[in-house]
Short mmCIF file of C-alpha atoms in Angstrom, two decimals:
data_model
loop_
_atom_site.label_atom_id
_atom_site.label_comp_id
_atom_site.label_asym_id
_atom_site.label_seq_id
_atom_site.Cartn_x
_atom_site.Cartn_y
_atom_site.Cartn_z
CA MET A 1 45.96 -19.91 6.72
CA ALA A 2 46.56 -18.28 10.12
CA ASP A 3 43.91 -18.53 12.81
CA GLY A 4 43.53 -14.77 13.00
CA TYR A 5 41.20 -13.19 10.54
CA ASN A 6 43.17 -10.97 8.22
CA ALA A 7 40.59 -8.88 6.49
CA PRO A 8 41.55 -7.40 3.17
CA GLN A 9 41.79 -3.64 3.18
CA ARG A 10 38.26 -2.37 3.33
CA LYS A 11 39.16 0.98 1.87
CA THR A 12 40.06 -0.72 -1.33
CA MET A 13 36.87 -2.74 -1.37
CA ARG A 14 34.36 -0.09 -0.39
CA ASN A 15 35.60 2.96 -2.19
CA SER A 16 37.18 1.57 -5.29
CA PRO A 17 35.56 2.37 -8.58
CA PRO A 18 33.91 -0.52 -10.39
CA GLU A 19 36.57 -2.92 -11.57
CA SER A 20 36.60 -5.07 -14.61
CA PRO A 21 35.15 -8.47 -13.77
CA VAL A 22 38.40 -10.22 -14.66
CA LEU A 23 40.65 -8.11 -12.47
CA SER A 24 38.42 -8.21 -9.40
CA ILE A 25 39.37 -11.82 -8.65
CA SER A 26 42.40 -12.72 -10.70
CA GLY A 27 44.19 -9.63 -9.42
CA ARG A 28 43.98 -11.02 -5.91
CA LEU A 29 44.50 -14.72 -6.45
CA PRO A 30 48.16 -15.69 -6.51
CA GLY A 31 49.06 -17.11 -9.87
CA ALA A 32 45.61 -16.68 -11.33
CA ASN A 33 45.41 -16.17 -15.05
CA PRO A 34 42.42 -14.06 -16.16
CA GLY A 35 41.94 -16.32 -19.15
CA ASP A 36 42.05 -19.49 -17.13
CA PRO A 37 38.72 -21.37 -17.14
CA ILE A 38 38.67 -21.78 -13.40
CA THR A 39 39.40 -18.09 -12.85
CA ARG A 40 36.56 -17.18 -15.13
CA LEU A 41 34.38 -19.73 -13.35
CA PHE A 42 35.13 -18.24 -9.94
CA GLU A 43 34.52 -14.78 -11.27
CA SER A 44 31.17 -15.75 -12.75
CA MET A 45 30.13 -17.11 -9.35
CA ARG A 46 31.17 -14.02 -7.43
CA PRO A 47 27.80 -12.18 -7.56
CA ASP A 48 26.01 -15.25 -6.25
CA LEU A 49 28.62 -15.75 -3.55
CA LEU A 50 28.39 -12.12 -2.52
CA ARG A 51 24.61 -12.19 -2.38
CA PHE A 52 24.80 -15.38 -0.30
CA ALA A 53 27.38 -13.89 2.06
CA GLN A 54 25.38 -10.69 2.44
CA TRP A 55 22.27 -12.53 3.52
CA LEU A 56 24.36 -14.40 6.07
CA SER A 57 26.41 -11.53 7.40
CA ARG A 58 23.92 -8.70 6.80
CA ASP A 59 26.74 -6.35 5.82
CA ARG A 60 28.18 -5.85 2.37
CA ALA A 61 31.69 -5.02 3.50
CA ILE A 62 31.88 -8.07 5.73
CA ALA A 63 30.36 -10.14 2.95
CA GLU A 64 33.05 -9.00 0.53
CA ASP A 65 35.70 -9.94 3.05
CA ILE A 66 34.13 -13.34 3.51
CA VAL A 67 33.87 -13.93 -0.23
CA GLN A 68 37.44 -12.86 -0.77
CA GLU A 69 38.71 -15.24 1.89
CA ALA A 70 36.49 -17.97 0.55
CA LEU A 71 37.79 -17.53 -2.97
CA LEU A 72 41.34 -17.67 -1.70
CA ARG A 73 40.60 -20.95 0.02
CA ALA A 74 38.81 -22.24 -3.04
CA TRP A 75 41.69 -21.22 -5.26
CA ARG A 76 44.17 -23.08 -3.08
CA SER A 77 41.92 -26.15 -3.17
CA ARG A 78 40.93 -25.82 -6.81
CA GLU A 79 42.34 -29.26 -7.61
CA ALA A 80 39.60 -30.72 -5.40
CA LEU A 81 36.96 -29.37 -7.77
CA LYS A 82 36.79 -32.20 -10.27
CA ASP A 83 33.45 -31.28 -11.77
CA HIS A 84 33.02 -27.62 -12.69
CA SER A 85 29.27 -28.05 -12.77
CA ALA A 86 29.46 -28.58 -9.01
CA ALA A 87 31.38 -25.33 -8.51
CA ARG A 88 28.42 -23.34 -7.24
CA PRO A 89 27.48 -25.51 -4.25
CA TRP A 90 31.16 -26.11 -3.56
CA LEU A 91 31.92 -22.41 -3.43
CA LEU A 92 28.78 -21.59 -1.47
CA THR A 93 29.79 -24.17 1.11
CA ILE A 94 33.20 -22.54 1.43
CA VAL A 95 31.56 -19.13 1.86
CA ARG A 96 29.24 -20.47 4.52
CA ARG A 97 32.11 -22.01 6.43
CA GLU A 98 34.08 -18.81 6.17
CA HIS A 99 31.14 -16.92 7.61
CA ALA A 100 30.76 -19.51 10.37
CA ARG A 101 34.46 -19.25 11.13
CA LEU A 102 34.22 -15.50 11.45
CA TYR A 103 31.00 -15.70 13.42
CA GLU A 104 32.49 -18.16 15.91
CA ARG A 105 35.54 -15.99 16.40
CA LYS A 106 33.45 -12.96 17.17
CA ARG A 107 30.85 -14.94 19.18
CA LEU A 108 28.04 -12.64 18.18
CA GLU A 109 26.17 -11.44 15.18
CA LEU A 110 28.58 -9.49 13.03
CA VAL A 111 26.17 -6.61 12.63
CA PRO A 112 24.08 -5.50 15.62
CA LEU A 113 20.42 -5.75 14.92
CA GLU A 114 19.83 -2.06 15.51
CA ASP A 115 22.47 -1.15 12.94
CA ILE A 116 20.76 -3.00 10.14
CA VAL A 117 19.37 -0.39 7.84
CA GLU A 118 18.31 -1.34 4.40
CA THR A 119 18.93 1.72 2.34
CA HIS A 120 17.90 2.61 -1.13
CA ALA A 121 20.84 3.60 -3.26
CA GLY A 122 18.77 5.72 -5.58
CA PRO A 123 15.51 6.06 -7.42
CA ALA A 124 16.48 3.33 -9.82
CA LEU A 125 16.70 0.91 -6.95
CA ALA A 126 13.69 2.09 -5.01
CA GLU A 127 11.76 -0.86 -3.77
CA PRO A 128 8.54 -0.91 -5.78
CA ASP A 129 6.98 -3.49 -3.49
CA GLY A 130 6.62 -2.48 0.14
CA GLU A 131 5.91 -6.02 1.20
CA LEU A 132 9.16 -7.27 -0.32
CA PHE A 133 11.07 -4.52 1.40
CA ALA A 134 9.53 -5.38 4.75
CA LEU A 135 10.13 -9.07 4.13
CA ARG A 136 13.79 -8.55 3.29
CA HIS A 137 14.23 -6.55 6.44
CA ALA A 138 12.49 -9.26 8.45
CA ILE A 139 14.73 -11.94 6.93
CA MET A 140 17.78 -9.98 7.93
CA LYS A 141 16.45 -9.72 11.44
CA LEU A 142 16.05 -13.49 11.78
CA PRO A 143 18.43 -15.05 14.31
CA ILE A 144 21.34 -16.81 12.66
CA GLU A 145 20.08 -20.27 13.56
CA TYR A 146 16.98 -19.62 11.43
CA ARG A 147 18.49 -17.30 8.83
CA GLU A 148 21.36 -19.60 7.91
CA PRO A 149 19.31 -22.64 6.87
CA LEU A 150 16.86 -20.35 5.07
CA VAL A 151 19.65 -18.67 3.14
CA LEU A 152 21.21 -22.03 2.34
CA GLN A 153 17.90 -23.26 1.02
CA VAL A 154 16.56 -20.24 -0.84
CA VAL A 155 19.73 -18.51 -1.99
CA GLY A 156 22.05 -21.50 -2.07
CA GLY A 157 19.54 -23.98 -3.44
CA PHE A 158 20.71 -26.66 -1.04
CA THR A 159 18.44 -29.59 -0.22
CA THR A 160 17.41 -30.35 3.32
CA GLU A 161 19.87 -33.22 3.48
CA GLU A 162 22.71 -31.04 2.24
CA ILE A 163 21.87 -28.35 4.78
CA ALA A 164 21.72 -30.96 7.52
CA ARG A 165 25.15 -32.29 6.61
CA GLU A 166 26.63 -28.83 6.43
CA LEU A 167 25.18 -27.62 9.69
CA GLU A 168 25.66 -30.98 11.42
CA LEU A 169 21.98 -31.23 12.26
CA SER A 170 19.35 -33.84 11.65
CA SER A 171 17.06 -33.34 8.68
CA THR A 172 14.18 -32.95 11.09
CA ALA A 173 15.98 -30.20 12.96
CA VAL A 174 16.67 -28.41 9.69
CA LEU A 175 13.04 -28.64 8.64
CA THR A 176 11.97 -27.37 12.04
CA ARG A 177 14.28 -24.37 11.79
CA LEU A 178 13.10 -23.67 8.26
CA PHE A 179 9.53 -23.80 9.45
CA ARG A 180 10.24 -21.45 12.33
CA ALA A 181 11.99 -19.03 10.02
CA ARG A 182 8.99 -19.00 7.71
CA ASN A 183 6.61 -18.76 10.64
CA LYS A 184 8.29 -15.56 11.73
CA LEU A 185 7.96 -14.17 8.23
CA ARG A 186 4.29 -15.05 7.87
CA VAL A 187 3.23 -11.96 9.75
CA ILE A 188 5.02 -9.69 7.29
CA CYS A 189 2.94 -11.17 4.50
CA GLY A 190 -0.31 -10.65 6.32
CA MET A 191 -0.70 -14.18 7.64
CA SER A 192 -1.08 -15.18 11.24
CA THR A 193 1.68 -17.24 12.83
CA ALA A 194 1.05 -20.94 12.73
CA ARG A 195 1.31 -23.24 15.69
CA ASP A 196 4.96 -24.04 16.33
CA VAL A 197 6.27 -27.50 15.67
CA ALA A 198 7.36 -27.69 19.32
CA ASP A 199 3.68 -28.06 20.17
CA ALA A 200 3.59 -31.05 17.88
CA GLY A 201 6.57 -32.63 19.59
CA ASN A 202 9.24 -32.03 16.95
CA PRO A 203 12.80 -31.37 18.05
CA ALA A 204 14.40 -28.01 17.43
CA MET B 1 4.14 -36.51 0.66
CA PRO B 2 2.85 -39.36 2.86
CA ALA B 3 -0.34 -40.91 1.56
CA ASP B 4 -2.26 -40.27 4.78
CA LEU B 5 -1.22 -36.63 4.70
CA ARG B 6 -2.29 -36.31 1.10
CA ASP B 7 -5.62 -37.91 1.99
CA HIS B 8 -5.99 -35.54 4.91
CA LEU B 9 -5.37 -32.51 2.73
CA ARG B 10 -8.13 -33.64 0.44
CA SER B 11 -10.61 -33.60 3.30
CA CYS B 12 -9.31 -30.83 5.54
CA HIS B 13 -9.81 -27.37 4.14
CA ALA B 14 -7.84 -25.72 6.95
CA CYS B 15 -4.70 -27.78 6.35
CA ASP B 16 -4.99 -27.46 2.58
CA ALA B 17 -5.33 -23.70 2.94
CA PHE B 18 -2.29 -23.63 5.22
CA ARG B 19 -0.27 -25.52 2.65
CA ALA B 20 -1.31 -23.05 -0.06
CA GLU B 21 -0.37 -20.15 2.21
CA MET B 22 3.07 -21.61 2.85
CA LEU B 23 3.72 -22.15 -0.86
CA ALA B 24 2.71 -18.56 -1.57
CA LEU B 25 4.96 -17.37 1.24
CA ASP B 26 7.85 -19.34 -0.20
CA ALA B 27 7.38 -17.73 -3.58
CA THR B 28 7.47 -14.30 -1.94
CA ILE B 29 10.56 -15.17 0.09
CA HIS B 30 12.25 -16.37 -3.06
CA ARG B 31 11.47 -13.08 -4.80
CA ALA B 32 12.70 -11.09 -1.81
CA MET B 33 16.01 -12.93 -1.66
CA ARG B 34 16.67 -12.96 -5.38
CA ALA B 35 18.68 -9.77 -4.93
CA ALA B 36 21.27 -9.05 -2.30
CA PRO B 37 20.08 -7.06 0.68
CA LEU B 38 21.17 -3.41 0.47
CA GLY B 39 23.24 -3.03 3.63
CA ALA B 40 24.11 0.11 5.49
CA SER B 41 27.60 0.06 4.09
CA SER B 42 26.51 -0.44 0.55
CA GLY B 43 26.34 2.05 -2.25
CA ALA B 44 26.66 -0.51 -4.96
CA THR B 45 24.23 -1.45 -7.63
CA VAL B 46 22.25 -4.60 -7.06
CA ARG B 47 23.50 -7.04 -9.62
CA ARG B 48 21.48 -9.41 -11.69
CA ILE B 49 21.88 -12.80 -10.18
CA ARG B 50 22.06 -15.94 -12.22
CA PRO B 51 19.45 -18.40 -11.01
CA ALA B 52 20.45 -21.78 -9.64
CA PRO B 53 20.42 -24.70 -12.08
CA ALA B 54 17.00 -26.11 -12.85
CA TRP B 55 17.51 -29.32 -10.89
CA ARG B 56 18.33 -27.36 -7.78
CA GLN B 57 15.22 -25.28 -8.20
CA TRP B 58 13.25 -28.50 -8.28
CA ALA B 59 15.15 -29.70 -5.22
CA LEU B 60 14.33 -26.44 -3.49
CA ALA B 61 10.65 -26.81 -4.28
CA ALA B 62 10.74 -30.38 -3.04
CA SER B 63 12.45 -29.29 0.17
CA ILE B 64 9.86 -26.60 0.75
CA LEU B 65 7.05 -29.08 0.26
CA LEU B 66 8.84 -31.56 2.49
CA ALA B 67 9.17 -28.93 5.20
CA THR B 68 5.49 -28.12 4.93
CA ALA B 69 4.60 -31.80 4.86
CA LEU B 70 6.68 -32.43 7.94
CA VAL B 71 4.92 -29.69 9.85
CA LEU B 72 1.48 -30.65 8.64
CA GLY B 73 2.26 -34.30 9.17
CA ALA B 74 3.35 -33.67 12.71
CA TRP B 75 0.07 -31.91 13.34
CA VAL B 76 -2.08 -34.38 11.48
CA LEU B 77 -0.45 -37.39 13.03
CA ARG B 78 -0.76 -35.98 16.53
CA PRO B 79 -4.51 -36.37 16.64
CA SER B 80 -5.12 -34.69 19.97
CA ASP B 81 -3.73 -31.29 19.03
CA THR B 82 -5.65 -30.84 15.80
CA LEU B 83 -8.58 -32.78 17.20
CA ALA B 84 -9.02 -30.25 19.97
CA ARG B 85 -8.91 -27.42 17.50
CA ASP B 86 -11.38 -29.12 15.19
CA LEU B 87 -13.70 -29.87 18.09
CA VAL B 88 -13.74 -26.24 19.14
CA THR B 89 -14.33 -25.16 15.57
CA HIS B 90 -17.23 -27.56 15.28
CA VAL B 91 -18.81 -26.45 18.55
CA LYS B 92 -18.40 -22.80 17.63
CA ALA B 93 -20.28 -23.50 14.44
CA GLU B 94 -23.30 -24.46 16.54
CA PRO B 95 -23.56 -21.57 18.99
CA ASP B 96 -27.22 -22.23 19.73
CA SER B 97 -26.33 -25.62 21.17
CA TRP B 98 -25.23 -23.89 24.39
CA LEU B 99 -28.51 -22.04 24.77
CA SER B 100 -30.93 -24.91 24.76
CA GLU B 101 -32.74 -25.53 28.02
CA ARG B 102 -35.38 -27.97 26.90
CA HIS B 103 -34.65 -31.56 27.71
CA VAL B 104 -34.24 -33.91 24.81
CA ASP B 105 -36.60 -36.84 24.97
CA ALA B 106 -35.45 -40.42 24.71
CA ALA B 107 -36.40 -40.70 21.07
CA GLY B 108 -34.41 -37.62 20.15
CA LEU B 109 -31.42 -38.87 22.05
CA ALA B 110 -31.66 -42.30 20.44
CA GLN B 111 -31.71 -40.69 17.02
CA ALA B 112 -28.55 -38.72 17.73
CA LEU B 113 -26.80 -41.78 19.10
CA GLY B 114 -28.06 -44.40 16.71
CA ARG B 115 -26.47 -43.08 13.56
CA ALA B 116 -23.06 -43.40 15.17
CA GLY B 117 -23.74 -46.77 16.76
CA VAL B 118 -23.43 -45.40 20.30
CA THR B 119 -25.19 -46.38 23.48
CA LEU B 120 -25.42 -44.08 26.44
CA ASN B 121 -26.35 -45.23 29.90
CA LEU B 122 -27.41 -41.83 31.11
CA ALA B 123 -30.67 -40.26 32.14
CA SER B 124 -31.94 -38.23 29.20
CA ASP B 125 -33.26 -35.47 31.47
CA LYS B 126 -29.72 -34.15 31.67
CA VAL B 127 -29.46 -33.78 27.90
CA VAL B 128 -30.66 -30.46 26.53
CA TYR B 129 -29.21 -30.75 23.05
CA ALA B 130 -28.59 -33.82 20.89
CA GLN B 131 -27.60 -33.89 17.27
CA SER B 132 -25.84 -36.32 15.00
CA CYS B 133 -23.06 -34.25 13.44
CA PHE B 134 -20.66 -35.00 10.63
CA PHE B 135 -17.16 -34.66 12.06
CA HIS B 136 -13.89 -35.93 10.65
CA GLY B 137 -15.66 -38.07 8.12
CA HIS B 138 -18.08 -39.75 10.50
CA TYR B 139 -21.38 -39.06 12.23
CA VAL B 140 -20.83 -38.35 15.90
CA PRO B 141 -23.31 -37.59 18.66
CA HIS B 142 -23.05 -33.96 19.73
CA LEU B 143 -24.72 -33.51 23.09
CA VAL B 144 -25.09 -30.69 25.57
CA LEU B 145 -25.73 -31.64 29.18
CA GLN B 146 -26.80 -29.42 31.99
CA THR B 147 -24.45 -29.74 34.92
CA SER B 148 -24.18 -27.95 38.25
CA GLN B 149 -21.61 -25.68 36.59
CA GLY B 150 -23.67 -24.93 33.54
CA PRO B 151 -23.93 -26.47 30.09
CA ALA B 152 -21.21 -28.82 28.94
CA THR B 153 -20.78 -30.15 25.43
CA VAL B 154 -20.00 -33.80 24.87
CA LEU B 155 -18.93 -35.33 21.58
CA LEU B 156 -18.68 -39.07 21.33
CA LEU B 157 -15.80 -39.83 18.97
CA ARG B 158 -15.96 -43.46 18.10
CA HIS B 159 -13.49 -43.16 15.22
CA GLU B 160 -10.81 -41.03 16.82
CA ALA B 161 -7.64 -42.65 18.13
CA VAL B 162 -7.41 -41.39 21.68
CA THR B 163 -4.92 -43.20 23.85
CA ALA B 164 -4.46 -40.75 26.69
CA ARG B 165 -6.26 -37.97 28.48
CA ARG B 166 -5.54 -34.59 27.02
CA VAL B 167 -6.60 -31.21 28.31
CA PHE B 168 -6.98 -28.23 26.02
CA HIS B 169 -7.86 -24.58 26.22
CA GLU B 170 -8.85 -23.22 22.89
CA GLY B 171 -11.13 -20.58 21.56
CA GLY B 172 -12.47 -19.59 24.97
CA MET B 173 -13.34 -23.15 25.88
CA ASN B 174 -11.89 -25.57 28.36
CA GLY B 175 -11.99 -29.18 27.44
CA VAL B 176 -10.71 -32.68 27.89
CA ILE B 177 -10.45 -35.60 25.52
CA VAL B 178 -10.38 -39.01 27.19
CA PRO B 179 -10.19 -42.53 25.86
CA ALA B 180 -13.44 -44.44 25.66
CA GLN B 181 -13.82 -48.05 26.67
CA GLY B 182 -13.41 -50.17 23.59
CA GLY B 183 -11.51 -47.52 21.65
CA GLY B 184 -12.33 -44.09 20.39
CA GLY B 185 -12.65 -41.03 22.57
CA ILE B 186 -14.95 -38.69 24.41
CA ALA B 187 -14.58 -34.93 24.34
CA VAL B 188 -16.09 -32.67 26.97
CA LEU B 189 -16.05 -28.90 26.58
CA GLU B 190 -17.36 -26.01 28.61
CA ARG B 191 -17.13 -22.23 28.54
CA THR B 192 -17.28 -21.07 32.15
CA GLY B 193 -13.97 -22.36 33.54
CA GLY B 194 -15.52 -25.27 35.36
CA ASP B 195 -14.09 -28.71 35.90
CA VAL B 196 -14.88 -31.02 33.02
CA ASP B 197 -13.23 -34.14 34.43
CA PRO B 198 -16.15 -35.38 36.53
CA LEU B 199 -18.44 -35.37 33.50
CA ALA B 200 -15.72 -36.96 31.37
CA ARG B 201 -15.35 -39.80 33.88
CA GLN B 202 -19.08 -40.23 34.01
CA MET B 203 -19.27 -40.42 30.22
CA GLN B 204 -16.49 -43.01 30.11
CA GLN B 205 -18.67 -45.25 32.24
CA ALA B 206 -21.84 -44.50 30.35
CA VAL B 207 -20.78 -44.71 26.69
CA GLY B 208 -20.62 -47.89 24.64
CA TRP B 209 -20.12 -48.65 20.96
CA LEU B 210 -22.48 -50.98 19.13
CA PRO B 211 -20.85 -53.60 16.95
CA GLY B 212 -20.84 -53.15 13.20
CA GLU B 213 -19.89 -50.41 10.76
CA HIS B 214 -21.03 -46.89 11.62
#
């Protein structure tokens, strides 16, 4: 794949009518057969991957781009996936790296903080719980160094050790970042912030 | 969870409450992130997300507890930080101790010291408050001395591991925790911004621990 980021046409992604689940991936993967088990597997993972990418990138359109690129990479490397039960963490890892790749190229958060607006798409999706709404907004406002390990843990289900390997950090550093992320969110839930681990001598 | 941390949680309500708070927070975070965030560019329906496999949910719970344990452990196993906070909490729970002006007689002072196995080579006319208080699982002498700068609280902490001088400012009080001769520590606190070090040095010379279990 070229170094430049070739985003798929956003017009197609944003404004297209809902597609059949089979066509949304297999139509874009070269040589993919809709009936193929691995195609179906990738397709079944797509909502999780998209949710994961959205929490990382804070923008649905960018998240769709990331997931699309990630699935392309995964498709090309599909022979490396020996155990289909390990597909989810494998794909999530590819998504995370795709996001990191894009983030490094742009050298800044993909969506400016002030542009983050969590909208309600309609009455059916109205947030019944104000605290959850505020918490989601606060999570999206977390700096990437705190948001990423939190997303990996909560959304991705990765263990501390797996997160440490992926982010090339020590386990202690990961735990510290996870703590700091949660500490920032405590206020939203009506708790006071706890003393930071830096006061206890732990590395960042 | 380390055994000493587990033991600490059994005896420390504040830490146990913090742990419960963090677990509740984690449950709320998990609920909040179960769906994708609705971004500014989104008009799509939030989809039902398939949960992670059960073993990963257990791994997640274990990681959360490990994160909490690490934080609590770092606090618990750094005695001076939590010790200072606990000392202030204890002193605040006895607000009248600062107000006493009547000197404690020798018998009263001996009673406060004796239960903890402490000797004090200090004139009792300086002591205006003396109690034997239960602190961190042991009885410790809690004294208030009149100084030229006003009342100062002294707690004689035979069972605390204090290896270095540590200054703290907490809850409106200034304080210092210093090592005692023969182990343990001495805490000196005051509320008026005065210098606590001279009294701390004096107490280091004056305090001794009696042999035997206390």
